[in-house]
Short mmCIF file of C-alpha atoms in Angstrom, two decimals:
data_model
loop_
_atom_site.label_atom_id
_atom_site.label_comp_id
_atom_site.label_asym_id
_atom_site.label_seq_id
_atom_site.Cartn_x
_atom_site.Cartn_y
_atom_site.Cartn_z
CA MET T 1 0.00 0.00 0.00
CA LYS T 2 2.82 2.39 0.92
CA LYS T 3 4.51 1.62 -2.41
CA ILE T 4 1.30 2.43 -4.34
CA ASN T 5 0.91 5.71 -2.44
CA LEU T 6 4.51 6.65 -3.21
CA ILE T 7 4.02 5.92 -6.91
CA LEU T 8 0.82 8.01 -6.96
CA MET T 9 2.63 10.86 -5.23
CA ILE T 10 5.47 10.80 -7.78
CA VAL T 11 2.99 10.74 -10.69
CA LEU T 12 1.08 13.68 -9.22
CA MET T 13 4.29 15.67 -8.75
CA LEU T 14 5.32 15.05 -12.36
CA LEU T 15 1.88 16.10 -13.59
CA LEU T 16 2.07 19.24 -11.46
CA VAL T 17 5.50 20.15 -12.82
CA GLN T 18 4.39 19.57 -16.41
CA HIS T 19 1.20 21.60 -15.80
CA THR T 20 3.25 24.46 -14.30
CA TYR T 21 5.59 24.57 -17.27
CA ALA T 22 2.66 24.29 -19.68
CA GLN T 23 1.10 27.40 -18.12
CA MET T 24 4.23 29.51 -18.55
CA PRO T 25 4.06 32.23 -21.20
CA MET T 26 5.92 31.23 -24.31
CA PRO T 27 9.05 33.15 -25.30
CA PRO T 28 8.81 35.40 -28.36
CA GLU T 29 10.72 32.91 -30.50
CA VAL T 30 11.18 29.17 -30.17
CA PRO T 31 13.87 28.01 -30.12
CA ILE T 32 15.45 30.83 -28.12
CA TRP T 33 18.68 29.52 -29.61
CA ASP T 34 19.12 26.48 -31.81
CA ALA T 35 21.24 23.70 -30.29
CA ASN T 36 21.53 22.09 -33.73
CA LYS T 37 23.35 25.15 -35.09
CA VAL T 38 25.57 26.29 -32.19
CA THR T 39 29.32 26.06 -32.68
CA LEU T 40 31.37 26.17 -29.50
CA LYS T 41 34.64 28.09 -29.30
CA LEU T 42 37.61 27.64 -26.96
CA HIS T 43 39.01 30.66 -25.08
CA LYS T 44 42.28 30.35 -23.18
CA ILE T 45 42.04 32.57 -20.09
CA SER T 46 45.39 31.62 -18.53
CA ASP T 47 47.61 28.56 -18.26
CA ASN T 48 45.37 25.47 -18.06
CA VAL T 49 42.23 27.57 -17.61
CA TYR T 50 39.67 27.72 -20.42
CA ALA T 51 36.22 29.09 -21.12
CA VAL T 52 33.98 27.65 -23.80
CA SER T 53 31.19 29.65 -25.37
CA PRO T 54 29.22 29.86 -28.61
CA SER T 55 31.20 31.39 -31.46
CA THR T 56 28.54 34.11 -31.75
CA THR T 57 28.92 35.55 -28.24
CA GLU T 58 31.53 38.13 -29.21
CA THR T 59 29.36 39.75 -31.86
CA GLU T 60 25.83 39.08 -30.61
CA THR T 61 25.87 39.54 -26.80
CA THR T 62 25.85 43.34 -26.92
CA LYS T 63 23.21 43.25 -29.67
CA GLY T 64 20.80 41.63 -27.22
CA ILE T 65 20.61 38.29 -29.02
CA PRO T 66 20.23 35.40 -26.54
CA GLN T 67 23.20 33.03 -26.58
CA ALA T 68 23.58 29.32 -25.89
CA THR T 69 25.21 28.05 -22.71
CA SER T 70 28.81 28.84 -21.83
CA ALA T 71 31.05 26.34 -20.09
CA GLY T 72 34.69 25.87 -19.19
CA PHE T 73 37.35 23.60 -17.79
CA ILE T 74 40.47 23.71 -15.64
CA VAL T 75 43.41 21.35 -16.03
CA GLY T 76 45.45 20.36 -12.98
CA ASP T 77 47.98 17.68 -12.20
CA LYS T 78 45.18 15.31 -11.18
CA GLY T 79 43.06 15.85 -14.27
CA VAL T 80 40.28 18.04 -15.63
CA LEU T 81 37.48 19.83 -13.80
CA LEU T 82 34.61 20.53 -16.20
CA ILE T 83 31.97 23.22 -15.71
CA GLU T 84 28.64 22.36 -17.41
CA THR T 85 27.79 19.42 -19.68
CA MET T 86 25.45 21.27 -22.08
CA LEU T 87 21.99 20.57 -23.50
CA SER T 88 22.58 17.80 -26.02
CA LYS T 89 25.01 15.16 -27.25
CA ARG T 90 25.93 17.37 -30.18
CA LEU T 91 27.06 20.17 -27.85
CA TYR T 92 28.65 17.81 -25.30
CA ASP T 93 30.67 16.18 -28.09
CA GLN T 94 31.95 19.59 -29.18
CA LEU T 95 32.89 20.43 -25.60
CA TYR T 96 34.67 17.09 -25.15
CA LYS T 97 36.58 17.59 -28.40
CA LEU T 98 37.76 21.02 -27.21
CA ILE T 99 39.01 19.48 -23.95
CA ARG T 100 40.88 16.81 -25.88
CA SER T 101 42.47 19.48 -28.09
CA VAL T 102 44.22 20.71 -24.94
CA THR T 103 44.83 17.66 -22.75
CA PRO T 104 44.48 13.85 -22.67
CA LYS T 105 43.97 13.92 -18.89
CA PRO T 106 40.78 12.35 -17.47
CA ILE T 107 37.73 14.41 -16.56
CA VAL T 108 37.91 13.91 -12.81
CA TYR T 109 35.11 16.31 -11.85
CA ALA T 110 32.10 17.81 -13.61
CA ILE T 111 29.97 20.60 -12.12
CA ASN T 112 26.43 21.68 -13.00
CA THR T 113 25.71 25.28 -12.02
CA SER T 114 21.96 24.77 -12.56
CA ASP T 115 19.24 22.14 -12.92
CA HIS T 116 18.17 23.68 -16.23
CA GLY T 117 18.83 21.14 -18.95
CA ASP T 118 21.17 23.29 -21.01
CA HIS T 119 23.65 23.05 -18.12
CA CYS T 120 23.23 19.40 -17.17
CA PHE T 121 21.50 17.23 -19.77
CA GLY T 122 24.88 15.99 -21.04
CA ASN T 123 25.65 14.36 -17.68
CA TYR T 124 24.76 10.91 -19.00
CA LEU T 125 27.61 11.19 -21.50
CA LEU T 126 30.33 11.77 -18.90
CA PRO T 127 32.84 8.99 -18.23
CA LYS T 128 31.56 6.69 -15.48
CA GLU T 129 34.49 7.54 -13.22
CA THR T 130 33.85 11.30 -13.36
CA ILE T 131 32.61 12.73 -10.04
CA LEU T 132 29.49 14.80 -10.74
CA ILE T 133 28.85 17.77 -8.43
CA GLN T 134 25.60 19.69 -7.92
CA ASN T 135 23.95 21.53 -5.08
CA GLU T 136 21.52 19.56 -2.90
CA PHE T 137 18.37 21.04 -4.39
CA CYS T 138 19.63 20.46 -7.94
CA LYS T 139 20.11 16.74 -7.35
CA GLU T 140 16.76 16.39 -5.61
CA ASN T 141 14.83 18.33 -8.24
CA LEU T 142 16.39 16.50 -11.18
CA ALA T 143 15.66 13.15 -9.52
CA LYS T 144 11.99 14.05 -9.00
CA ASN T 145 11.21 16.14 -12.06
CA TYR T 146 13.52 15.11 -14.91
CA ASP T 147 10.72 14.48 -17.40
CA GLY T 148 9.03 17.78 -16.52
CA ILE T 149 12.31 19.66 -16.93
CA LYS T 150 12.76 17.96 -20.31
CA GLN T 151 9.37 19.28 -21.42
CA PHE T 152 10.32 22.75 -20.21
CA MET T 153 13.57 22.62 -22.20
CA ILE T 154 11.70 21.48 -25.31
CA MET T 155 9.29 24.40 -24.85
CA LEU T 156 12.21 26.85 -24.80
CA PHE T 157 14.55 25.23 -27.33
CA GLY T 158 12.32 23.14 -29.58
CA LYS T 159 11.88 19.47 -30.44
CA ASP T 160 14.56 17.34 -32.07
CA ARG T 161 17.44 19.24 -30.49
CA GLY T 162 18.81 16.19 -28.67
CA ILE T 163 16.88 16.93 -25.48
CA GLU T 164 14.67 13.85 -25.75
CA GLN T 165 17.69 11.51 -25.61
CA SER T 166 18.98 12.76 -22.26
CA VAL T 167 18.96 10.25 -19.39
CA TYR T 168 19.09 11.19 -15.71
CA ARG T 169 22.41 10.63 -13.97
CA PRO T 170 22.54 11.34 -10.21
CA ALA T 171 25.19 13.57 -8.72
CA ASP T 172 28.00 11.97 -6.72
CA LEU T 173 28.64 14.98 -4.48
CA THR T 174 26.27 17.72 -3.36
CA ILE T 175 26.79 21.08 -1.68
CA ALA T 176 24.30 22.40 0.87
CA VAL T 177 23.01 25.97 1.08
CA ASN T 178 25.58 28.43 2.46
CA GLN T 179 28.32 25.84 2.05
CA SER T 180 31.24 25.59 -0.35
CA LEU T 181 33.65 22.91 -1.49
CA LYS T 182 37.30 23.42 -2.35
CA ILE T 183 38.95 21.07 -4.81
CA ASP T 184 42.72 20.95 -5.20
CA LEU T 185 43.42 19.80 -8.74
CA GLY T 186 47.17 20.06 -8.22
CA GLY T 187 49.49 22.37 -10.10
CA GLY T 188 48.29 25.34 -8.06
CA LYS T 189 44.69 25.00 -9.26
CA ILE T 190 42.33 25.24 -6.27
CA VAL T 191 38.69 25.60 -7.24
CA GLU T 192 35.94 26.76 -4.88
CA ILE T 193 32.38 25.68 -5.61
CA ILE T 194 29.92 27.95 -3.82
CA ASN T 195 26.25 27.57 -2.90
CA VAL T 196 24.99 30.93 -1.59
CA GLY T 197 21.37 29.87 -1.98
CA THR T 198 18.94 31.03 -4.64
CA ALA T 199 20.51 33.55 -7.02
CA GLN T 200 18.27 32.61 -9.94
CA SER T 201 16.96 29.22 -8.83
CA PRO T 202 17.56 27.09 -5.72
CA ALA T 203 19.83 24.88 -7.86
CA ASP T 204 22.56 27.51 -8.40
CA LEU T 205 26.27 26.96 -7.94
CA PHE T 206 29.14 29.37 -8.59
CA VAL T 207 32.60 28.17 -9.56
CA PHE T 208 35.50 30.40 -8.52
CA LEU T 209 39.15 29.82 -9.34
CA ARG T 210 41.64 31.91 -7.37
CA ASP T 211 44.65 31.68 -9.61
CA SER T 212 48.04 33.36 -9.63
CA GLY T 213 47.42 34.28 -13.25
CA LYS T 214 43.79 35.41 -13.19
CA ASN T 215 40.85 34.77 -10.87
CA VAL T 216 37.93 33.39 -12.82
CA LEU T 217 34.24 33.15 -11.87
CA TRP T 218 31.83 30.92 -13.78
CA ALA T 219 28.61 32.75 -12.94
CA GLY T 220 25.96 30.50 -14.50
CA ASN T 221 22.38 31.62 -14.97
CA PRO T 222 22.28 34.25 -12.18
CA PHE T 223 24.48 36.47 -14.36
CA ILE T 224 23.19 35.62 -17.83
CA ALA T 225 25.26 38.18 -19.74
CA GLU T 226 26.33 41.81 -19.75
CA SER T 227 24.13 44.66 -21.02
CA PRO T 228 21.53 44.68 -22.49
CA ALA T 229 20.60 41.26 -21.03
CA ILE T 230 18.48 41.23 -17.87
CA PRO T 231 18.28 38.31 -15.41
CA TRP T 232 15.96 35.38 -16.02
CA LEU T 233 14.06 35.27 -12.71
CA PHE T 234 11.46 32.78 -13.88
CA ASP T 235 11.91 30.24 -11.08
CA GLY T 236 9.58 32.19 -8.78
CA TYR T 237 12.05 34.02 -6.54
CA PHE T 238 13.18 37.63 -6.20
CA LEU T 239 14.30 38.97 -2.81
CA GLU T 240 16.67 36.09 -2.12
CA PRO T 241 18.29 36.39 -5.57
CA VAL T 242 18.82 40.14 -5.07
CA ASN T 243 20.75 39.48 -1.86
CA ASN T 244 22.74 36.58 -3.26
CA LEU T 245 23.63 38.30 -6.53
CA ASN T 246 25.12 41.08 -4.41
CA LYS T 247 27.07 38.55 -2.31
CA ILE T 248 28.76 37.16 -5.40
CA TYR T 249 29.27 40.57 -6.98
CA ASN T 250 30.96 41.86 -3.81
CA MET T 251 33.12 38.75 -3.56
CA ILE T 252 35.00 39.30 -6.81
CA GLY T 253 37.58 41.92 -7.72
CA ASP T 254 37.61 44.48 -10.51
CA LYS T 255 40.26 42.54 -12.44
CA ASP T 256 38.66 39.12 -12.10
CA ILE T 257 37.38 37.37 -15.21
CA VAL T 258 33.67 36.48 -15.33
CA VAL T 259 32.24 33.78 -17.59
CA PRO T 260 28.48 34.49 -17.66
CA GLY T 261 25.98 31.72 -18.17
CA HIS T 262 25.06 32.85 -21.69
CA GLY T 263 27.27 35.62 -22.98
CA ARG T 264 30.74 36.74 -23.88
CA ILE T 265 33.54 36.67 -21.32
CA THR T 266 33.44 39.82 -19.20
CA ASN T 267 34.43 41.22 -15.80
CA LYS T 268 32.89 42.73 -12.66
CA ALA T 269 31.93 45.93 -14.49
CA GLY T 270 30.25 43.81 -17.17
CA ILE T 271 27.85 42.14 -14.72
CA LYS T 272 26.98 45.33 -12.82
CA TYR T 273 24.06 45.84 -15.20
CA THR T 274 22.36 42.82 -13.61
CA ILE T 275 22.91 44.26 -10.12
CA ASP T 276 21.62 47.67 -11.19
CA TYR T 277 18.53 46.15 -12.79
CA VAL T 278 17.48 44.04 -9.79
CA GLU T 279 18.12 46.89 -7.34
CA ALA T 280 16.04 49.30 -9.46
CA LEU T 281 13.28 46.70 -9.85
CA LYS T 282 13.24 46.18 -6.06
CA THR T 283 12.90 49.92 -5.39
CA ASN T 284 10.19 50.40 -8.02
CA VAL T 285 8.08 47.47 -6.87
CA GLU T 286 8.48 48.41 -3.19
CA ASN T 287 7.07 51.84 -4.07
CA ALA T 288 4.20 50.25 -5.98
CA VAL T 289 3.34 47.97 -3.05
CA LYS T 290 3.43 50.93 -0.63
CA LYS T 291 0.92 52.70 -2.87
CA GLY T 292 -1.37 49.67 -2.73
CA LEU T 293 -1.12 48.90 -6.46
CA THR T 294 -2.32 45.56 -7.77
CA LEU T 295 0.02 43.33 -9.75
CA GLU T 296 -1.47 44.48 -13.05
CA GLU T 297 -1.16 48.13 -12.00
CA THR T 298 2.45 47.47 -10.95
CA LYS T 299 3.27 45.88 -14.31
CA ALA T 300 1.77 48.91 -16.06
CA SER T 301 3.80 51.37 -13.98
CA VAL T 302 7.12 49.53 -13.55
CA THR T 303 8.12 49.48 -17.21
CA MET T 304 11.79 50.37 -16.52
CA LYS T 305 12.35 51.57 -20.07
CA GLU T 306 15.83 52.73 -19.09
CA TYR T 307 16.80 49.02 -18.96
CA ASP T 308 15.05 48.11 -22.21
CA LYS T 309 18.12 48.58 -24.38
CA GLY T 310 17.51 46.01 -27.06
CA TYR T 311 17.55 42.65 -25.30
CA GLU T 312 15.25 40.47 -27.38
CA LEU T 313 13.70 38.80 -24.33
CA PHE T 314 13.22 41.94 -22.24
CA ASN T 315 9.42 42.13 -22.38
CA TRP T 316 8.95 38.36 -21.96
CA LEU T 317 11.13 38.25 -18.85
CA HIS T 318 10.40 41.63 -17.27
CA PHE T 319 6.61 41.57 -17.44
CA ASN T 320 5.88 37.83 -17.21
CA PHE T 321 8.38 36.82 -14.54
CA ASN T 322 10.62 39.47 -12.99
CA VAL T 323 7.95 42.01 -12.02
CA PRO T 324 5.41 39.40 -10.82
CA ASN T 325 8.01 37.57 -8.71
CA ALA T 326 9.31 40.83 -7.26
CA TYR T 327 5.73 41.88 -6.46
CA LYS T 328 4.90 38.53 -4.80
CA ASP T 329 8.01 38.49 -2.58
CA ILE T 330 7.89 42.18 -1.64
CA LYS T 331 4.18 42.13 -0.87
CA GLN T 332 4.57 39.02 1.30
CA ASN T 333 7.56 40.56 3.05
CA SER T 334 5.71 43.82 3.74
CA ALA T 335 2.83 41.90 5.32
CA LYS T 336 5.07 40.30 7.97
#
């Protein structure tokens, strides 16, 4: 009887997840970017430290054109630490080929900075001996909702992009909220994997390399890209991300390199646009709540045109997700 109840509970949860995703407003164009057309490019940041991003990021990021997922890897004496495994086999294979163009060393660790499929759906292609690292929520959510997340990814990126073939692979190590893990790869490469809590979603991780050459932060989805991109706060949270985005922003130095989740390589100044946007949104929505405005009245008044600088997804994100989530959190907080 207990087994039947557990099965029914799991089925209901999957149906709920799929229903939630089905109710989400569709983006202006599907696919947002086409995984069947993306070509990944290798960027050497310093000795044995590499970023990987779509070949279009240099020319299209500042034009406001959404970019596919960025990744990276670090080579130490003990082997390779990989950041992200991408959306599909086609993209994973490109990433793997770029690693092998640099080193024959084994992929000892792989890190997912998010539970969104474009960061983790290639996990099933990793070598069996690779240690897969996620935060605790990420592992739990993928285990419970993999099929629902697949449907969400198909909604955003289209059918027949290799998403359907992905198979769930559980993480080997997890990091709890407000905890971090340091990995010594040897050769002076010590990598810190940081879980500050929700910065876009509860599944976020940040990867920070303090290196004698250059410090490098892989920022994942919380810092999508530099201007004119705005954050994708569609996981239902706002106040916690504002605080945690600031924690990470204040942690890094002006000369540190930042690899955003979906844009060209930048620095601290390059991601300040995200900080400025969320702080301005917080102030505007707080004022709207103080005036007693409804959500629809708030959406009509908090247009923030000064941040609408050509990002193709601005209206979809700002009015469907960012403003409503800010309103929900701020109104609940003001009622306490």
